[in-house]
Amino acid sequence: MIDNITYLFKDYTLKTVILGCVILGITSGILGTFAVLRKQSLLGDAISHSALPGIVIAFLLTGSRSPVILLTGALFAGWFSSLCMMLIVRYTKIKYDGALAIILSVFFGFGMVMLSIVQKLPNSRQAGLNKFLFGQAATLLREDIFTMGILAAVSLLITFALWKEFKLLSFNSEFGNIVGFPMKKLDLLLTCLIVISIVVGLQTVGVVLMSAMLIAPAAASRQWTDRLEIMAVLGGLFGALSGITGAIISSSTSKMPTGPLIVLVSFIIFLFSLLFAPKRGILKKLYYTYNNNLKIKQDIILTNLYHSETKNIDSIIQNELWVFDKKLIKIIKKMEQANLLKRHDQSLELTLTGLKRVKHILLVGDSYE
Amino acid sequence: MNNAQMEILILAILTSLTCTLCGTFLVLRKMAMMSDAISHSILAGIAVAYLYTKNIHSPLLIIGATITGLLTVALVEVLKNTNLVSEDSAIGLIFTALFSIGIIIISKYAHNVHLDTDAVLLGEIAFAPFRRLNIGNIDFGPKAFYIIGSILILNILFISLFYKELKISTFDPALAFALGITPGIVHYGLMGVVSITAIGAFDTVGSILVVALMTVPPLTAYLLTNKLKHMILVSGILGILTGVIGYHVASLLDVSISGSMASVAGLIFAIAFIVKVIGVKPLNF
């Protein structure tokens, strides 16, 4: 197993593939952060589907399969599609989601028409275009990596240079307007950068699933932090991690498309974050709710006991029937362990710590220190 | 036009009509992207059911797909209700994950059957006339006729029986609730019908055209009308037009039928958009 892995890392093709996946993961993770925060998660879906006709038309026009040309086509198509969406939303009563669905399906359908034209061409050089549907990391060449790297570097550099502005755009664009930033232009620029980050991943993940690479790493990193900077860095890390893991699994098993695997890994990272994140995670919330409920119930028992004359369990049950049913004995046992009260058969007695806490509750209103 | 071509054309029309019916309500409920999610994620259900039955024509595939469709809707709601991700992120996360599972299963275990990854996106409407329903020695036409036909009837029944409920819960959910119509039941009913429609259409036209047919003609009709009944009617007519023109363009240029139908739907929308935005304004001065 370990031999296999060390062998994998020595392999030249795999090094290229992994490099490609890392570039893809970092770019989409960082720019996805903005897409997710601005509730534009599905924009990526529409743009990536729309890139297909751009790729095919670029091939038809030039007859070349060089990544620079194909990805330029994808860029134009993606940019044009986002322009169409803006037009639809601005000039009609159709809402954002409707515009997304129209653009996504029509552009992709048109791409499929073009693809079926290309597939009938006599020369067989077009065979590689199909890989843009679901991605094929194994076929990445040094030239591809080079193009991807330049696109990624440009988009990330612009993002860092305009970090403050994009932050403003994401959280309070009206304020930005008042302060004098050109928010509409920034919005357009950020959309363009998202288009670029999608184009970077097209060869590896494919047009159909590329949107997941924008959403999943960013949605995962959102669970771990409340700071934009950390979220972006974590998003990039998660994206790179899913890219590497997916690429390795896909190249070590036969008949495994890379795109779906990378997406699945990023989804698992997302689920893990959703459950186990320290502050927002679901488990943490469940734990917090459980503890809080227990504390409230204990407080009710303690105050009841303090005021009650008979000091027995039945009277508490009678007073606060709506809170307790069968769990009362369990809670009382726990309170005995915490040395809050002592139990003699059916009657209860407050200990000194218990008494202190009741006094605190009655004075301050709750039992939190 | 020979017999097989005629059959493909009829199939294209039936499919478009079926999709526009439930698509109208989907669009009005601002759930257009749900058609994208459902049409992709049912693939996981089809793939898992195929692994189990090893038969591509088993009815279990339809059941599996319907369950996955409803599961997608439910999972999106669960994710959204955690308040940890927004609704659109939830949609984007769930359907891509399910679709990936479907694609992985297909490429790993079902590579030889017709359920390959291209068919998933494009469907096989051109091959539909080859799969015929034969009882004894009598040929009753392509099987797809009966599948899409019964789904069309299901759609018509669902919409005409629950027209009032659908209408009220779409436009005024609060009123629907006050009148005792449980929005949840209407919601999941509609989603069930959408899932079944998506499966039927998925087989013939592929997942992307399901999105195109469910959203583009209804949204075009939405631009042109202001009444629900008119919208259903107009989107139905536009759906049929899409089918007819799309098919003829495809056979003329010899290109993908479903792709050409999506493009034609988009073209009709573009015309409506231009007429609406540019053409109407001069009348107002």
Short mmCIF file of C-alpha atoms in Angstrom, two decimals, chain B residues 93-273:
data_model
loop_
_atom_site.label_atom_id
_atom_site.label_comp_id
_atom_site.label_asym_id
_atom_site.label_seq_id
_atom_site.Cartn_x
_atom_site.Cartn_y
_atom_site.Cartn_z
CA LEU B 93 -24.27 20.33 -2.88
CA ILE B 94 -26.91 17.60 -2.84
CA PHE B 95 -27.49 17.09 -6.53
CA THR B 96 -23.84 17.17 -7.53
CA ALA B 97 -23.05 14.57 -4.86
CA LEU B 98 -25.90 12.28 -5.95
CA PHE B 99 -25.08 12.75 -9.62
CA SER B 100 -21.42 11.91 -8.94
CA ILE B 101 -22.47 8.70 -7.20
CA GLY B 102 -24.61 7.82 -10.20
CA ILE B 103 -21.82 8.50 -12.70
CA ILE B 104 -19.28 6.55 -10.65
CA ILE B 105 -21.56 3.51 -10.40
CA ILE B 106 -22.31 3.63 -14.13
CA SER B 107 -18.71 3.96 -15.25
CA LYS B 108 -17.56 1.27 -12.86
CA TYR B 109 -20.26 -1.37 -13.17
CA ALA B 110 -22.57 -0.59 -16.06
CA HIS B 111 -20.19 0.33 -18.79
CA ASN B 112 -21.56 -2.04 -21.38
CA VAL B 113 -25.27 -1.34 -21.24
CA HIS B 114 -26.82 1.64 -22.97
CA LEU B 115 -26.72 3.53 -19.69
CA ASP B 116 -23.49 5.27 -20.55
CA THR B 117 -22.54 8.75 -19.54
CA ASP B 118 -23.38 10.38 -22.87
CA ALA B 119 -26.88 8.91 -22.82
CA VAL B 120 -27.34 10.39 -19.38
CA LEU B 121 -26.89 13.91 -20.66
CA LEU B 122 -28.44 13.53 -24.07
CA GLY B 123 -30.94 10.69 -23.88
CA GLU B 124 -31.58 8.48 -26.82
CA ILE B 125 -34.65 9.78 -28.51
CA ALA B 126 -33.31 8.67 -31.87
CA PHE B 127 -33.17 5.06 -30.71
CA ALA B 128 -36.61 5.06 -29.10
CA PRO B 129 -38.38 3.60 -32.17
CA PHE B 130 -36.18 0.50 -31.93
CA ARG B 131 -37.50 -0.50 -28.54
CA ARG B 132 -40.98 -1.66 -29.36
CA LEU B 133 -43.86 -3.01 -27.38
CA ASN B 134 -44.76 -6.38 -28.83
CA ILE B 135 -47.64 -8.44 -27.51
CA GLY B 136 -47.68 -11.74 -29.28
CA ASN B 137 -46.76 -10.89 -32.83
CA ILE B 138 -48.54 -7.57 -32.93
CA ASP B 139 -46.45 -4.42 -32.86
CA PHE B 140 -47.96 -1.74 -30.65
CA GLY B 141 -45.40 0.96 -31.40
CA PRO B 142 -42.39 2.12 -29.35
CA LYS B 143 -42.44 1.46 -25.62
CA ALA B 144 -41.53 5.08 -24.97
CA PHE B 145 -44.96 6.13 -26.28
CA TYR B 146 -46.64 4.28 -23.47
CA ILE B 147 -44.21 5.49 -20.81
CA ILE B 148 -44.40 9.16 -21.77
CA GLY B 149 -48.12 8.84 -22.54
CA SER B 150 -48.95 7.56 -19.08
CA ILE B 151 -46.74 10.23 -17.49
CA LEU B 152 -48.57 12.86 -19.52
CA ILE B 153 -51.90 11.50 -18.28
CA LEU B 154 -50.53 11.51 -14.73
CA ASN B 155 -49.55 15.16 -15.14
CA ILE B 156 -52.93 16.15 -16.58
CA LEU B 157 -54.75 14.26 -13.82
CA PHE B 158 -52.62 15.75 -11.07
CA ILE B 159 -52.99 19.31 -12.32
CA SER B 160 -56.73 19.13 -13.09
CA LEU B 161 -57.60 17.34 -9.84
CA PHE B 162 -55.51 19.60 -7.61
CA TYR B 163 -55.66 22.73 -9.73
CA LYS B 164 -57.19 24.86 -6.99
CA GLU B 165 -54.82 23.58 -4.32
CA LEU B 166 -51.80 24.07 -6.55
CA LYS B 167 -52.88 27.55 -7.51
CA ILE B 168 -53.54 28.78 -3.99
CA SER B 169 -50.47 27.21 -2.43
CA THR B 170 -48.30 28.58 -5.24
CA PHE B 171 -49.45 32.17 -5.07
CA ASP B 172 -50.43 32.49 -1.42
CA PRO B 173 -49.02 29.76 0.81
CA ALA B 174 -50.31 31.49 3.95
CA LEU B 175 -53.89 31.52 2.65
CA ALA B 176 -53.54 27.89 1.58
CA PHE B 177 -52.47 27.00 5.09
CA ALA B 178 -55.37 28.93 6.60
CA LEU B 179 -57.83 27.15 4.30
CA GLY B 180 -56.56 23.78 5.48
CA ILE B 181 -54.54 22.86 2.39
CA THR B 182 -51.29 21.50 3.78
CA PRO B 183 -48.59 23.15 1.66
CA GLY B 184 -46.19 20.31 2.44
CA ILE B 185 -48.42 17.69 0.86
CA VAL B 186 -48.99 19.77 -2.28
CA HIS B 187 -45.25 20.48 -2.39
CA TYR B 188 -44.18 16.85 -2.17
CA GLY B 189 -46.99 15.80 -4.51
CA LEU B 190 -45.69 18.20 -7.14
CA MET B 191 -42.11 17.10 -6.52
CA GLY B 192 -43.16 13.47 -6.95
CA VAL B 193 -44.80 14.28 -10.27
CA VAL B 194 -41.75 16.28 -11.33
CA SER B 195 -39.47 13.35 -10.45
CA ILE B 196 -41.58 10.86 -12.41
CA THR B 197 -41.75 13.24 -15.37
CA ALA B 198 -38.00 13.77 -15.19
CA ILE B 199 -37.39 10.01 -15.34
CA GLY B 200 -39.68 9.55 -18.33
CA ALA B 201 -38.08 12.43 -20.16
CA PHE B 202 -34.59 11.47 -18.94
CA ASP B 203 -34.79 8.21 -20.85
CA THR B 204 -35.62 9.91 -24.13
CA VAL B 205 -34.05 13.37 -23.99
CA GLY B 206 -31.49 13.28 -21.18
CA SER B 207 -31.10 15.29 -18.02
CA ILE B 208 -30.25 18.66 -19.52
CA LEU B 209 -33.22 18.80 -21.86
CA VAL B 210 -35.46 17.97 -18.92
CA VAL B 211 -34.31 21.25 -17.43
CA ALA B 212 -34.77 23.06 -20.75
CA LEU B 213 -38.29 21.77 -21.33
CA MET B 214 -39.43 22.22 -17.75
CA THR B 215 -38.24 25.79 -17.45
CA VAL B 216 -37.78 27.54 -20.78
CA PRO B 217 -41.27 27.26 -22.38
CA PRO B 218 -43.04 28.02 -19.07
CA LEU B 219 -40.80 31.04 -18.44
CA THR B 220 -41.40 32.27 -21.99
CA ALA B 221 -45.13 31.93 -21.36
CA TYR B 222 -44.61 33.73 -18.05
CA LEU B 223 -43.27 36.71 -20.00
CA LEU B 224 -46.27 36.73 -22.32
CA THR B 225 -49.24 36.09 -20.03
CA ASN B 226 -50.68 37.19 -16.74
CA LYS B 227 -53.10 34.36 -15.96
CA LEU B 228 -52.25 30.88 -14.74
CA LYS B 229 -54.57 29.13 -17.20
CA HIS B 230 -53.17 31.13 -20.10
CA MET B 231 -49.66 30.43 -18.95
CA ILE B 232 -50.25 26.67 -18.90
CA LEU B 233 -51.85 26.84 -22.35
CA VAL B 234 -49.16 29.03 -23.89
CA SER B 235 -46.31 27.03 -22.41
CA GLY B 236 -47.92 23.84 -23.72
CA ILE B 237 -48.15 25.33 -27.22
CA LEU B 238 -44.56 26.57 -27.00
CA GLY B 239 -43.50 23.12 -25.81
CA ILE B 240 -45.11 21.50 -28.87
CA LEU B 241 -43.51 24.13 -31.13
CA THR B 242 -40.14 23.42 -29.52
CA GLY B 243 -40.58 19.72 -30.20
CA VAL B 244 -41.62 20.17 -33.84
CA ILE B 245 -39.09 22.82 -34.83
CA GLY B 246 -36.31 21.25 -32.77
CA TYR B 247 -36.82 17.90 -34.41
CA HIS B 248 -36.87 19.29 -37.93
CA VAL B 249 -33.80 21.44 -37.40
CA ALA B 250 -32.00 18.43 -35.98
CA SER B 251 -32.86 16.16 -38.90
CA LEU B 252 -32.05 18.91 -41.38
CA LEU B 253 -28.59 19.54 -39.94
CA ASP B 254 -28.13 15.98 -38.70
CA VAL B 255 -27.30 17.01 -35.13
CA SER B 256 -28.33 15.95 -31.62
CA ILE B 257 -32.14 16.09 -31.36
CA SER B 258 -32.34 16.96 -27.70
CA GLY B 259 -29.64 19.59 -28.02
CA SER B 260 -31.46 21.18 -30.94
CA MET B 261 -34.74 21.19 -29.00
CA ALA B 262 -33.05 23.02 -26.13
CA SER B 263 -31.55 25.54 -28.56
CA VAL B 264 -34.93 26.13 -30.22
CA ALA B 265 -36.56 26.62 -26.83
CA GLY B 266 -33.87 29.18 -26.08
CA LEU B 267 -34.39 30.89 -29.42
CA ILE B 268 -38.14 31.19 -28.81
CA PHE B 269 -37.37 32.66 -25.41
CA ALA B 270 -34.91 35.12 -26.97
CA ILE B 271 -37.57 36.26 -29.46
CA ALA B 272 -40.14 36.69 -26.70
CA PHE B 273 -37.56 38.57 -24.64
#
